Short mmCIF file of C-alpha atoms in Angstrom, two decimals:
data_model
loop_
_atom_site.label_atom_id
_atom_site.label_comp_id
_atom_site.label_asym_id
_atom_site.label_seq_id
_atom_site.Cartn_x
_atom_site.Cartn_y
_atom_site.Cartn_z
CA UNK H 1 57.75 -8.98 -16.93
CA UNK H 2 55.75 -6.64 -15.24
CA UNK H 3 52.80 -9.19 -16.10
CA UNK H 4 54.60 -11.23 -13.83
CA UNK H 5 54.77 -9.10 -10.94
CA UNK H 6 51.72 -7.84 -10.86
CA UNK H 7 50.14 -11.56 -10.60
CA UNK H 8 52.44 -12.61 -8.20
CA UNK H 9 51.60 -9.84 -6.02
CA UNK H 10 47.73 -10.46 -7.11
CA UNK H 11 48.36 -13.83 -5.91
CA UNK H 12 50.01 -11.94 -2.51
CA UNK H 13 47.01 -10.02 -1.53
CA UNK H 14 44.62 -12.39 -2.74
CA UNK H 15 46.21 -14.63 -0.16
CA UNK H 16 46.63 -11.78 2.38
CA UNK H 17 43.10 -11.36 2.09
CA UNK H 18 42.34 -15.37 2.68
CA UNK H 19 44.47 -15.73 5.77
CA UNK H 20 43.07 -12.48 7.54
CA UNK H 21 39.53 -13.26 7.01
CA UNK H 22 39.86 -16.97 7.74
CA UNK H 23 37.96 -18.06 11.21
CA UNK H 24 41.81 -18.62 13.24
CA UNK H 25 42.02 -14.54 12.62
CA UNK H 26 38.25 -12.74 12.13
CA UNK H 27 37.51 -12.47 15.61
CA UNK H 28 41.06 -10.37 15.53
CA UNK H 29 40.43 -8.72 12.66
CA UNK H 30 36.48 -7.61 12.99
CA UNK H 31 36.76 -5.07 16.23
CA UNK H 32 38.46 -3.03 14.95
CA UNK H 33 36.93 -3.02 11.79
CA UNK H 34 33.80 -3.07 13.64
CA UNK H 35 34.78 -0.01 15.62
CA UNK H 36 36.00 2.05 12.56
CA UNK H 37 32.07 1.63 11.13
CA UNK H 38 30.93 2.76 14.53
CA UNK H 39 29.37 -0.12 14.82
CA UNK H 40 30.30 -1.96 19.21
CA UNK H 41 30.43 -5.48 19.33
CA UNK H 42 31.00 -8.23 22.35
CA UNK H 43 31.85 -12.00 21.77
CA UNK H 44 33.05 -13.29 18.74
CA UNK H 45 32.66 -17.04 18.32
CA UNK H 46 33.82 -19.22 15.16
CA UNK H 47 31.30 -21.64 14.25
CA UNK H 48 33.13 -24.75 12.14
CA UNK H 49 34.77 -23.04 8.59
CA UNK H 50 32.17 -21.45 7.25
CA UNK H 51 30.28 -18.92 9.66
CA UNK H 52 30.83 -17.00 12.99
CA UNK H 53 28.46 -15.60 15.37
CA UNK H 54 28.63 -12.17 17.50
CA UNK H 55 26.80 -11.83 21.20
CA UNK H 56 25.96 -8.72 20.80
CA UNK H 57 26.67 -5.89 18.30
CA UNK H 58 25.70 -2.52 18.81
CA UNK H 59 25.72 0.65 16.24
CA UNK H 60 24.54 3.68 17.17
CA UNK H 61 24.05 7.30 15.23
CA UNK H 62 22.12 10.54 16.64
CA UNK H 63 19.28 9.78 18.02
CA UNK H 64 18.85 6.30 16.28
CA UNK H 65 19.93 2.77 18.65
CA UNK H 66 20.38 -0.40 17.01
CA UNK H 67 21.21 -3.85 18.75
CA UNK H 68 21.68 -7.53 18.30
CA UNK H 69 22.21 -10.11 21.10
CA UNK H 70 22.84 -12.46 18.95
CA UNK H 71 23.88 -12.13 15.09
CA UNK H 72 24.96 -15.63 13.15
CA UNK H 73 26.07 -15.77 9.58
CA UNK H 74 29.19 -16.45 6.95
CA UNK H 75 32.57 -16.18 7.32
CA UNK H 76 33.92 -12.97 4.63
CA UNK H 77 34.94 -16.00 2.01
CA UNK H 78 31.41 -17.92 2.52
CA UNK H 79 29.72 -14.88 1.69
CA UNK H 80 31.81 -13.35 -1.38
CA UNK H 81 31.54 -16.77 -2.43
CA UNK H 82 27.45 -16.87 -2.39
CA UNK H 83 27.54 -13.38 -3.92
CA UNK H 84 30.10 -14.19 -6.56
CA UNK H 85 27.45 -17.33 -7.51
CA UNK H 86 24.59 -15.16 -7.65
CA UNK H 87 23.48 -16.00 -3.63
CA UNK H 88 23.96 -14.28 -0.90
CA UNK H 89 25.22 -14.92 2.89
CA UNK H 90 22.72 -16.95 5.29
CA UNK H 91 22.01 -14.55 8.19
CA UNK H 92 20.11 -15.12 11.18
CA UNK H 93 19.43 -12.40 14.19
CA UNK H 94 17.67 -13.28 17.49
CA UNK H 95 17.09 -10.27 20.34
CA UNK H 96 17.15 -7.06 17.87
CA UNK H 97 15.87 -3.93 18.81
CA UNK H 98 15.29 -0.18 16.68
CA UNK H 99 14.69 2.71 18.91
CA UNK H 100 14.92 6.11 17.60
CA UNK H 101 14.40 8.74 20.46
CA UNK H 102 13.23 12.27 20.51
CA UNK H 103 15.19 14.80 18.78
CA UNK H 104 16.36 17.22 20.44
CA UNK H 105 15.23 21.69 19.27
CA UNK H 106 12.86 22.73 17.66
CA UNK H 107 10.71 19.90 15.34
CA UNK H 108 10.83 19.78 11.83
CA UNK H 109 6.90 20.72 10.11
CA UNK H 110 5.61 19.80 6.52
CA UNK H 111 8.98 17.88 4.77
CA UNK H 112 8.62 15.53 0.96
CA UNK H 113 8.04 12.35 2.66
CA UNK H 114 4.98 10.08 2.43
CA UNK H 115 3.75 7.36 1.33
CA UNK H 116 4.93 7.57 -2.57
CA UNK H 117 8.55 8.53 -0.79
CA UNK H 118 8.43 5.24 0.82
CA UNK H 119 7.48 3.78 -1.66
CA UNK H 120 10.55 4.81 -4.13
CA UNK H 121 13.46 4.24 -0.63
CA UNK H 122 12.02 0.91 -0.99
CA UNK H 123 12.25 0.17 -4.19
CA UNK H 124 15.66 1.24 -3.93
CA UNK H 125 16.62 -0.77 -0.97
CA UNK H 126 14.97 -4.16 -1.95
CA UNK H 127 17.50 -5.08 -5.09
CA UNK H 128 20.68 -3.96 -1.90
CA UNK H 129 18.90 -6.45 0.08
CA UNK H 130 18.49 -9.66 -2.25
CA UNK H 131 21.99 -8.44 -3.48
CA UNK H 132 24.24 -8.40 0.17
CA UNK H 133 21.76 -9.84 2.18
CA UNK H 134 20.60 -13.03 0.18
CA UNK H 135 18.67 -14.99 2.91
CA UNK H 136 18.04 -13.80 6.59
CA UNK H 137 16.16 -15.41 9.85
CA UNK H 138 14.99 -12.47 12.39
CA UNK H 139 13.44 -12.83 15.89
CA UNK H 140 11.87 -11.31 18.94
CA UNK H 141 12.59 -7.97 17.37
CA UNK H 142 10.90 -4.73 18.24
CA UNK H 143 10.71 -1.03 16.36
CA UNK H 144 9.96 1.75 18.30
CA UNK H 145 9.97 5.43 18.28
CA UNK H 146 8.41 8.18 20.64
CA UNK H 147 5.02 7.63 19.57
CA UNK H 148 4.29 4.35 19.48
CA UNK H 149 6.07 1.09 18.37
CA UNK H 150 6.03 -2.55 16.68
CA UNK H 151 7.27 -5.92 17.82
CA UNK H 152 8.19 -9.38 15.95
CA UNK H 153 8.32 -12.54 16.55
CA UNK H 154 9.91 -13.94 13.75
CA UNK H 155 10.06 -12.98 9.86
CA UNK H 156 12.30 -13.90 6.82
CA UNK H 157 14.24 -12.53 4.02
CA UNK H 158 14.50 -14.39 1.11
CA UNK H 159 13.26 -13.83 -2.69
CA UNK H 160 12.22 -10.19 -2.69
CA UNK H 161 10.04 -11.44 -0.23
CA UNK H 162 9.96 -10.40 3.81
CA UNK H 163 7.49 -12.79 5.29
CA UNK H 164 6.56 -11.79 8.69
CA UNK H 165 4.95 -14.07 12.06
CA UNK H 166 3.47 -11.78 15.08
CA UNK H 167 3.99 -8.26 13.83
CA UNK H 168 2.22 -7.09 16.81
CA UNK H 169 1.01 -3.43 17.75
CA UNK H 170 -1.19 -1.72 21.33
CA UNK H 171 -4.25 -2.81 18.40
CA UNK H 172 -3.37 -6.76 17.79
CA UNK H 173 -1.38 -8.80 16.04
CA UNK H 174 -1.51 -10.22 11.96
CA UNK H 175 0.82 -12.46 10.34
CA UNK H 176 1.90 -11.23 6.27
CA UNK H 177 4.83 -11.07 3.77
CA UNK H 178 6.04 -7.99 1.81
CA UNK H 179 6.60 -8.56 -1.34
CA UNK H 180 8.98 -6.66 -4.31
CA UNK H 181 8.24 -7.18 -7.33
CA UNK H 182 11.16 -6.40 -10.18
CA UNK H 183 8.47 -4.05 -11.75
CA UNK H 184 8.02 -0.93 -9.08
CA UNK H 185 4.72 -2.81 -7.44
CA UNK H 186 4.89 -3.61 -4.03
CA UNK H 187 2.34 -6.57 -2.98
CA UNK H 188 1.55 -6.62 0.88
CA UNK H 189 -0.48 -8.95 1.76
CA UNK H 190 -1.51 -9.57 6.10
CA UNK H 191 -4.39 -11.16 7.96
CA UNK H 192 -5.21 -11.24 11.57
CA UNK H 193 -7.82 -13.14 13.37
CA UNK H 194 -11.39 -12.12 10.76
CA UNK H 195 -9.37 -9.67 9.10
CA UNK H 196 -7.39 -10.49 6.12
CA UNK H 197 -5.85 -7.42 3.46
CA UNK H 198 -4.16 -8.10 -0.37
CA UNK H 199 -2.61 -4.51 -1.50
CA UNK H 200 -1.80 -3.52 -4.72
CA UNK H 201 1.27 -1.00 -3.95
CA UNK H 202 3.06 1.51 -7.19
CA UNK H 203 3.98 5.21 -6.56
CA UNK H 204 1.12 7.27 -5.24
CA UNK H 205 -1.34 4.06 -6.14
CA UNK H 206 -2.62 1.60 -3.79
CA UNK H 207 -5.21 -1.09 -4.74
CA UNK H 208 -6.84 -3.98 -3.55
CA UNK H 209 -9.17 -7.10 -2.16
CA UNK H 210 -9.93 -7.47 1.77
CA UNK H 211 -12.14 -9.35 3.52
CA UNK H 212 -13.81 -8.73 6.99
CA UNK H 213 -15.87 -11.59 8.85
CA UNK H 214 -15.87 -13.16 4.74
CA UNK H 215 -17.05 -10.94 3.53
CA UNK H 216 -15.15 -9.66 -0.07
CA UNK H 217 -14.05 -5.66 0.14
CA UNK H 218 -12.23 -3.67 -2.64
CA UNK H 219 -10.10 -1.20 -1.92
CA UNK H 220 -8.52 1.47 -4.54
CA UNK H 221 -6.73 4.58 -2.86
CA UNK H 222 -4.41 7.18 -4.31
CA UNK H 223 -2.04 9.57 -2.08
CA UNK H 224 -0.14 13.52 -2.38
CA UNK H 225 3.61 13.38 -3.27
CA UNK H 226 3.66 14.29 0.72
CA UNK H 227 1.06 12.67 3.51
CA UNK H 228 0.01 9.08 4.67
CA UNK H 229 -3.17 10.72 4.54
CA UNK H 230 -5.22 9.22 1.03
CA UNK H 231 -5.58 12.08 -1.16
CA UNK H 232 -8.66 10.48 -2.43
CA UNK H 233 -9.82 6.45 -1.47
CA UNK H 234 -12.68 4.08 -2.29
CA UNK H 235 -13.79 0.89 -0.49
CA UNK H 236 -16.51 -1.09 -2.11
CA UNK H 237 -18.21 -3.93 -0.37
CA UNK H 238 -21.45 -5.69 -1.98
CA UNK H 239 -24.28 -7.68 -0.42
CA UNK H 240 -22.51 -8.45 2.46
CA UNK H 241 -24.02 -10.09 5.63
CA UNK H 242 -22.75 -9.53 8.83
CA UNK H 243 -24.11 -11.70 12.32
CA UNK H 244 -25.34 -8.27 14.81
CA UNK H 245 -22.86 -10.04 17.37
CA UNK H 246 -19.47 -9.16 14.92
#
C-alpha cells in the first residue's frame, strides 16, 4: 500500500512541476525564483511552446555586474529533456556585458592566482558548461575592468569549444577558438591580419606554432605557480625573410 501511495505522490509532484514550468505559467514562477538568486529580470516572452525570452537580466554581486539585453533559451521541461538525453539547451544572448569595478579599501598584494591557477579553473568550468549550457550563441558583448577591457562581436559555445569573431582590444581584433580537450589540454588558436598562432596549454607549460607575415615561429613557455609572466620562454624563428616595409 505504501508503494502505491509513494507512486501516486510522485506522479502528483511531476505533474505539479510540469504545470508550473509550462510556458503559460513560467513567467509568473520565474520572477520570484530569479529574485531569490539575486537576479533582476525584465519582460518575459513566450516563444512557442518550447522556448522563452527575457528582454533584460541583471546580476550584481560586490564589484561585479553582469547584464544581458536579451536572452532566449529552452523552457525548463525541454532543457531537462535535452539534459537527460545527453544534450544541452539552446541559448542566445544579445547585448551582454561583464563589468568589474574598482574595489574599495586597500589592495591585496601577492596572491596565488596566475596562469597555472587559471588553467585549473577553466578545466573545471568546461565540463559544467558542456553539461548545463550545451549550445550557446553570444552577440555584441563586452568585458570591462578598471584598467582595460575586451569587446566581442560574436561567439559560440558547442562541443567543449568556444569560437569567437571580432574579439577586440585597444590594439586590434582577432578571430579564433579555444578548445578544451578531455585530457586537460587547452588549445588556443587565433589570428589577426598577418599574424596567426596556435598554442597548446597544459598546466604550467605552453607550446605551439605561430606565423608572422607568412614566416613560421615556434614558441614554448613555462610558468611559475603564481603570476602571469613566464619563468622561462623560447621562440625560434628560422630563415625568416621579411620585407623592409614590414
